[in-house]
Amino acid sequence: MIKKLESSEALAVRAAKSGRFDPTSIVLHWLTVLLIIGQFTTAWLHEAVGHGTSLALAILAAHRTMGVLTWTVGLARLAWRRRFAYLPPFPESMPKLQEWIAKANEYGLYVLLLMQPITGLGDAVFHGRPFTLFIWQVPALLAPDAAIRSLFQEAHELGAKALLALIGLHAGAALFHGLVLRDGVLQRMLPLSISNNFLTARANAVRLLLGTFWNKITS
């Protein structure tokens, strides 16, 4: 246990010298990104293939499974952040209002990442039917309740839109710092040292992806 704590402190010291987040925080961040992409992709595919088919049920099972993983990774990120993570300071040139907005956006993302799986699970439980989670068939846990299920569905859909909006704001701000201000804010969370030219080439692709998800959800 002592060796693990010493190792965590050593990683934090190296991160502080580089001006970047510590490696564990970076890994958990990008793992969350991949899971969220999977969540939105499976949600869109489920609507595209139609409900009730075997393929739709398999996609829905994958969506729920990734939801549980997202919730788990979210808790792990919070625990790591509180105890071991190195959080590089904002640039001195950054206005206090922008710092406050950045923190509010981050906390909002954490709340939604933890709440979305819960509202999704509530939808499944109050459907009153068995459902698949990971490799297990979960039996019906409660009697069907259409009214309560509808509340969970609405909360889940609203949460998805809010999550996408906050992700768009978060990604847009990161790209603005990386491509316009060039103050190092974006680079401190990237998995590797990536040049601004590479970031510029990828900026349009990110905007197109977010726009596509937003159109699918709101259409």
mmCIF file of C-alpha atoms in Angstrom:
data_model
loop_
_atom_site.group_PDB
_atom_site.id
_atom_site.type_symbol
_atom_site.label_atom_id
_atom_site.label_comp_id
_atom_site.label_asym_id
_atom_site.label_seq_id
_atom_site.Cartn_x
_atom_site.Cartn_y
_atom_site.Cartn_z
ATOM 1 C CA MET A 1 0.000 0.000 0.000
ATOM 2 C CA ILE A 2 2.831 2.401 0.900
ATOM 3 C CA LYS A 3 4.608 1.600 -2.355
ATOM 4 C CA LYS A 4 1.428 2.380 -4.307
ATOM 5 C CA LEU A 5 1.084 5.737 -2.559
ATOM 6 C CA GLU A 6 4.732 6.557 -3.259
ATOM 7 C CA SER A 7 4.233 5.605 -6.903
ATOM 8 C CA SER A 8 1.167 7.857 -7.138
ATOM 9 C CA GLU A 9 3.106 10.740 -5.614
ATOM 10 C CA ALA A 10 5.972 10.184 -8.067
ATOM 11 C CA LEU A 11 3.561 10.294 -11.001
ATOM 12 C CA ALA A 12 2.043 13.500 -9.652
ATOM 13 C CA VAL A 13 5.490 15.100 -9.366
ATOM 14 C CA ARG A 14 6.359 14.169 -12.955
ATOM 15 C CA ALA A 15 2.984 15.480 -14.150
ATOM 16 C CA ALA A 16 3.563 18.771 -12.322
ATOM 17 C CA LYS A 17 6.930 19.212 -14.014
ATOM 18 C CA SER A 18 5.422 18.566 -17.454
ATOM 19 C CA GLY A 19 2.412 20.826 -16.848
ATOM 20 C CA ARG A 20 0.078 17.962 -17.796
ATOM 21 C CA PHE A 21 -2.460 15.875 -15.925
ATOM 22 C CA ASP A 22 -1.095 12.687 -14.400
ATOM 23 C CA PRO A 23 -1.166 9.560 -16.632
ATOM 24 C CA THR A 24 -3.999 7.866 -14.714
ATOM 25 C CA SER A 25 -6.257 10.891 -15.078
ATOM 26 C CA ILE A 26 -5.496 11.026 -18.797
ATOM 27 C CA VAL A 27 -6.268 7.327 -19.273
ATOM 28 C CA LEU A 28 -9.554 7.578 -17.348
ATOM 29 C CA HIS A 29 -10.532 10.699 -19.301
ATOM 30 C CA TRP A 30 -10.077 9.082 -22.713
ATOM 31 C CA LEU A 31 -11.662 5.835 -21.563
ATOM 32 C CA THR A 32 -14.707 7.920 -20.619
ATOM 33 C CA VAL A 33 -14.654 9.545 -24.069
ATOM 34 C CA LEU A 34 -14.670 6.145 -25.778
ATOM 35 C CA LEU A 35 -17.523 4.901 -23.598
ATOM 36 C CA ILE A 36 -19.603 8.013 -24.291
ATOM 37 C CA ILE A 37 -19.068 7.629 -28.033
ATOM 38 C CA GLY A 38 -20.213 4.029 -27.676
ATOM 39 C CA GLN A 39 -23.264 5.138 -25.691
ATOM 40 C CA PHE A 40 -24.442 7.641 -28.276
ATOM 41 C CA THR A 41 -23.639 5.276 -31.156
ATOM 42 C CA THR A 42 -25.632 2.388 -29.701
ATOM 43 C CA ALA A 43 -28.525 4.724 -28.817
ATOM 44 C CA TRP A 44 -28.683 5.931 -32.416
ATOM 45 C CA LEU A 45 -28.341 2.402 -33.828
ATOM 46 C CA HIS A 46 -31.112 1.136 -31.565
ATOM 47 C CA GLU A 47 -33.475 3.746 -32.954
ATOM 48 C CA ALA A 48 -32.302 3.120 -36.522
ATOM 49 C CA VAL A 49 -32.864 -0.650 -36.583
ATOM 50 C CA GLY A 50 -36.274 -0.507 -34.901
ATOM 51 C CA HIS A 51 -37.416 -1.900 -31.570
ATOM 52 C CA GLY A 52 -38.211 -5.521 -30.821
ATOM 53 C CA THR A 53 -35.768 -7.205 -33.194
ATOM 54 C CA SER A 54 -32.971 -9.456 -31.949
ATOM 55 C CA LEU A 55 -30.409 -6.976 -33.263
ATOM 56 C CA ALA A 56 -32.112 -4.113 -31.422
ATOM 57 C CA LEU A 57 -32.093 -6.107 -28.173
ATOM 58 C CA ALA A 58 -28.382 -6.879 -28.604
ATOM 59 C CA ILE A 59 -27.611 -3.196 -29.230
ATOM 60 C CA LEU A 60 -29.676 -2.187 -26.201
ATOM 61 C CA ALA A 61 -27.802 -4.721 -24.049
ATOM 62 C CA ALA A 62 -24.495 -3.241 -25.236
ATOM 63 C CA HIS A 63 -25.803 0.260 -24.453
ATOM 64 C CA ARG A 64 -26.776 -0.731 -20.906
ATOM 65 C CA THR A 65 -23.496 -2.544 -20.335
ATOM 66 C CA MET A 66 -21.487 0.479 -21.419
ATOM 67 C CA GLY A 67 -23.688 2.584 -19.152
ATOM 68 C CA VAL A 68 -22.621 0.544 -16.133
ATOM 69 C CA LEU A 69 -18.981 0.803 -17.231
ATOM 70 C CA THR A 70 -19.346 4.571 -17.663
ATOM 71 C CA TRP A 71 -20.798 4.874 -14.164
ATOM 72 C CA THR A 72 -17.934 2.781 -12.744
ATOM 73 C CA VAL A 73 -15.248 4.765 -14.551
ATOM 74 C CA GLY A 74 -16.916 8.009 -13.438
ATOM 75 C CA LEU A 75 -16.696 6.949 -9.800
ATOM 76 C CA ALA A 76 -13.081 5.870 -10.294
ATOM 77 C CA ARG A 77 -12.252 9.272 -11.797
ATOM 78 C CA LEU A 78 -13.799 11.082 -8.839
ATOM 79 C CA ALA A 79 -11.958 8.887 -6.331
ATOM 80 C CA TRP A 80 -8.635 9.316 -8.134
ATOM 81 C CA ARG A 81 -9.167 13.050 -8.527
ATOM 82 C CA ARG A 82 -9.868 13.486 -4.816
ATOM 83 C CA ARG A 83 -6.936 11.432 -3.505
ATOM 84 C CA PHE A 84 -4.102 11.204 -6.027
ATOM 85 C CA ALA A 85 -4.611 13.244 -9.201
ATOM 86 C CA TYR A 86 -2.437 16.161 -10.211
ATOM 87 C CA LEU A 87 -4.597 19.022 -11.492
ATOM 88 C CA PRO A 88 -2.517 21.567 -13.410
ATOM 89 C CA PRO A 89 -3.522 25.160 -12.685
ATOM 90 C CA PHE A 90 -5.317 27.317 -15.226
ATOM 91 C CA PRO A 91 -3.146 29.720 -17.233
ATOM 92 C CA GLU A 92 -2.587 33.028 -15.448
ATOM 93 C CA SER A 93 -4.026 34.839 -18.453
ATOM 94 C CA MET A 94 -7.349 33.019 -18.156
ATOM 95 C CA PRO A 95 -10.145 35.246 -16.742
ATOM 96 C CA LYS A 96 -11.805 34.122 -13.520
ATOM 97 C CA LEU A 97 -15.175 33.909 -15.252
ATOM 98 C CA GLN A 98 -13.796 31.390 -17.748
ATOM 99 C CA GLU A 99 -12.297 29.387 -14.906
ATOM 100 C CA TRP A 100 -15.680 29.319 -13.175
ATOM 101 C CA ILE A 101 -17.422 28.223 -16.397
ATOM 102 C CA ALA A 102 -14.828 25.492 -16.965
ATOM 103 C CA LYS A 103 -15.294 24.141 -13.434
ATOM 104 C CA ALA A 104 -19.090 24.282 -13.685
ATOM 105 C CA ASN A 105 -18.948 22.435 -17.006
ATOM 106 C CA GLU A 106 -16.688 19.761 -15.534
ATOM 107 C CA TYR A 107 -18.884 19.221 -12.472
ATOM 108 C CA GLY A 108 -21.971 19.128 -14.700
ATOM 109 C CA LEU A 109 -20.370 16.413 -16.817
ATOM 110 C CA TYR A 110 -19.595 14.351 -13.720
ATOM 111 C CA VAL A 111 -23.180 14.655 -12.495
ATOM 112 C CA LEU A 112 -24.632 13.590 -15.843
ATOM 113 C CA LEU A 113 -22.154 10.732 -16.283
ATOM 114 C CA LEU A 114 -23.312 9.333 -12.952
ATOM 115 C CA MET A 115 -27.019 10.081 -13.394
ATOM 116 C CA GLN A 116 -27.506 8.811 -16.963
ATOM 117 C CA PRO A 117 -26.851 5.140 -16.137
ATOM 118 C CA ILE A 118 -29.220 5.411 -13.159
ATOM 119 C CA THR A 119 -32.096 6.834 -15.212
ATOM 120 C CA GLY A 120 -31.438 4.235 -17.905
ATOM 121 C CA LEU A 121 -31.526 1.452 -15.330
ATOM 122 C CA GLY A 122 -34.746 2.877 -13.897
ATOM 123 C CA ASP A 123 -36.280 2.706 -17.366
ATOM 124 C CA ALA A 124 -35.318 -0.976 -17.661
ATOM 125 C CA VAL A 125 -36.420 -1.940 -14.140
ATOM 126 C CA PHE A 126 -39.852 -0.288 -14.310
ATOM 127 C CA HIS A 127 -40.445 -1.877 -17.701
ATOM 128 C CA GLY A 128 -41.066 -5.004 -15.631
ATOM 129 C CA ARG A 129 -39.265 -7.365 -18.010
ATOM 130 C CA PRO A 130 -36.016 -9.331 -17.926
ATOM 131 C CA PHE A 131 -33.048 -7.578 -19.529
ATOM 132 C CA THR A 132 -29.465 -8.414 -20.424
ATOM 133 C CA LEU A 133 -26.523 -6.773 -18.678
ATOM 134 C CA PHE A 134 -22.996 -7.827 -19.587
ATOM 135 C CA ILE A 135 -23.397 -11.611 -20.077
ATOM 136 C CA TRP A 136 -26.175 -12.064 -17.524
ATOM 137 C CA GLN A 137 -29.927 -12.195 -17.966
ATOM 138 C CA VAL A 138 -31.405 -10.073 -15.187
ATOM 139 C CA PRO A 139 -34.929 -11.181 -14.205
ATOM 140 C CA ALA A 140 -37.812 -8.756 -13.872
ATOM 141 C CA LEU A 141 -37.189 -6.939 -10.599
ATOM 142 C CA LEU A 142 -40.412 -4.924 -10.278
ATOM 143 C CA ALA A 143 -43.907 -4.954 -11.648
ATOM 144 C CA PRO A 144 -44.405 -2.771 -14.744
ATOM 145 C CA ASP A 145 -45.207 0.850 -13.979
ATOM 146 C CA ALA A 146 -45.732 2.911 -17.119
ATOM 147 C CA ALA A 147 -45.971 6.250 -15.304
ATOM 148 C CA ILE A 148 -42.707 5.924 -13.390
ATOM 149 C CA ARG A 149 -40.976 4.402 -16.402
ATOM 150 C CA SER A 150 -42.052 7.389 -18.486
ATOM 151 C CA LEU A 151 -40.428 9.727 -15.964
ATOM 152 C CA PHE A 152 -37.158 7.812 -16.159
ATOM 153 C CA GLN A 153 -37.320 7.803 -19.971
ATOM 154 C CA GLU A 154 -37.855 11.552 -20.120
ATOM 155 C CA ALA A 155 -35.053 12.156 -17.622
ATOM 156 C CA HIS A 156 -32.742 9.888 -19.640
ATOM 157 C CA GLU A 157 -33.507 11.651 -22.923
ATOM 158 C CA LEU A 158 -33.165 15.108 -21.374
ATOM 159 C CA GLY A 159 -29.913 14.055 -19.719
ATOM 160 C CA ALA A 160 -28.553 12.818 -23.058
ATOM 161 C CA LYS A 161 -29.239 16.204 -24.671
ATOM 162 C CA ALA A 162 -27.706 18.063 -21.724
ATOM 163 C CA LEU A 163 -24.684 15.753 -21.774
ATOM 164 C CA LEU A 164 -24.129 16.331 -25.480
ATOM 165 C CA ALA A 165 -24.446 20.093 -24.995
ATOM 166 C CA LEU A 166 -21.859 20.098 -22.193
ATOM 167 C CA ILE A 167 -19.549 17.852 -24.218
ATOM 168 C CA GLY A 168 -19.836 20.266 -27.136
ATOM 169 C CA LEU A 169 -18.992 23.203 -24.866
ATOM 170 C CA HIS A 170 -16.121 21.279 -23.294
ATOM 171 C CA ALA A 171 -14.653 20.152 -26.631
ATOM 172 C CA GLY A 172 -15.184 23.560 -28.220
ATOM 173 C CA ALA A 173 -13.400 25.332 -25.363
ATOM 174 C CA ALA A 174 -10.530 22.836 -25.500
ATOM 175 C CA LEU A 175 -10.100 23.341 -29.250
ATOM 176 C CA PHE A 176 -10.279 27.121 -28.814
ATOM 177 C CA HIS A 177 -7.468 26.972 -26.272
ATOM 178 C CA GLY A 178 -5.450 24.594 -28.435
ATOM 179 C CA LEU A 179 -5.933 26.156 -31.865
ATOM 180 C CA VAL A 180 -6.523 29.860 -31.156
ATOM 181 C CA LEU A 181 -5.054 30.782 -27.781
ATOM 182 C CA ARG A 182 -2.337 28.093 -27.924
ATOM 183 C CA ASP A 183 -1.881 28.328 -24.151
ATOM 184 C CA GLY A 184 -1.279 24.607 -23.520
ATOM 185 C CA VAL A 185 -4.659 23.906 -21.897
ATOM 186 C CA LEU A 186 -5.631 21.318 -24.520
ATOM 187 C CA GLN A 187 -2.250 19.610 -24.660
ATOM 188 C CA ARG A 188 -2.181 18.883 -20.937
ATOM 189 C CA MET A 189 -4.938 16.248 -21.281
ATOM 190 C CA LEU A 190 -3.850 14.743 -24.601
ATOM 191 C CA PRO A 191 -2.427 11.202 -24.378
ATOM 192 C CA LEU A 192 0.644 12.205 -26.404
ATOM 193 C CA SER A 193 2.475 15.362 -27.363
ATOM 194 C CA ILE A 194 0.485 16.367 -30.446
ATOM 195 C CA SER A 195 1.276 19.340 -32.653
ATOM 196 C CA ASN A 196 -1.145 22.180 -33.336
ATOM 197 C CA ASN A 197 -1.108 21.297 -37.053
ATOM 198 C CA PHE A 198 -2.499 17.867 -36.242
ATOM 199 C CA LEU A 199 -5.155 19.433 -34.018
ATOM 200 C CA THR A 200 -6.203 21.817 -36.769
ATOM 201 C CA ALA A 201 -6.658 18.935 -39.196
ATOM 202 C CA ARG A 202 -8.909 17.131 -36.736
ATOM 203 C CA ALA A 203 -11.010 20.090 -35.563
ATOM 204 C CA ASN A 204 -13.562 19.891 -38.392
ATOM 205 C CA ALA A 205 -13.987 16.146 -37.861
ATOM 206 C CA VAL A 206 -14.819 16.691 -34.176
ATOM 207 C CA ARG A 207 -17.360 19.407 -34.980
ATOM 208 C CA LEU A 208 -18.967 17.189 -37.633
ATOM 209 C CA LEU A 209 -19.233 14.260 -35.205
ATOM 210 C CA LEU A 210 -20.845 16.347 -32.472
ATOM 211 C CA GLY A 211 -23.226 17.917 -34.970
ATOM 212 C CA THR A 212 -24.294 14.507 -36.247
ATOM 213 C CA PHE A 213 -25.023 13.224 -32.731
ATOM 214 C CA TRP A 214 -26.989 16.364 -31.892
ATOM 215 C CA ASN A 215 -29.098 16.099 -35.063
ATOM 216 C CA LYS A 216 -29.864 12.433 -34.384
ATOM 217 C CA ILE A 217 -30.976 13.134 -30.814
ATOM 218 C CA THR A 218 -33.069 16.196 -31.571
ATOM 219 C CA SER A 219 -34.661 14.906 -34.796
#
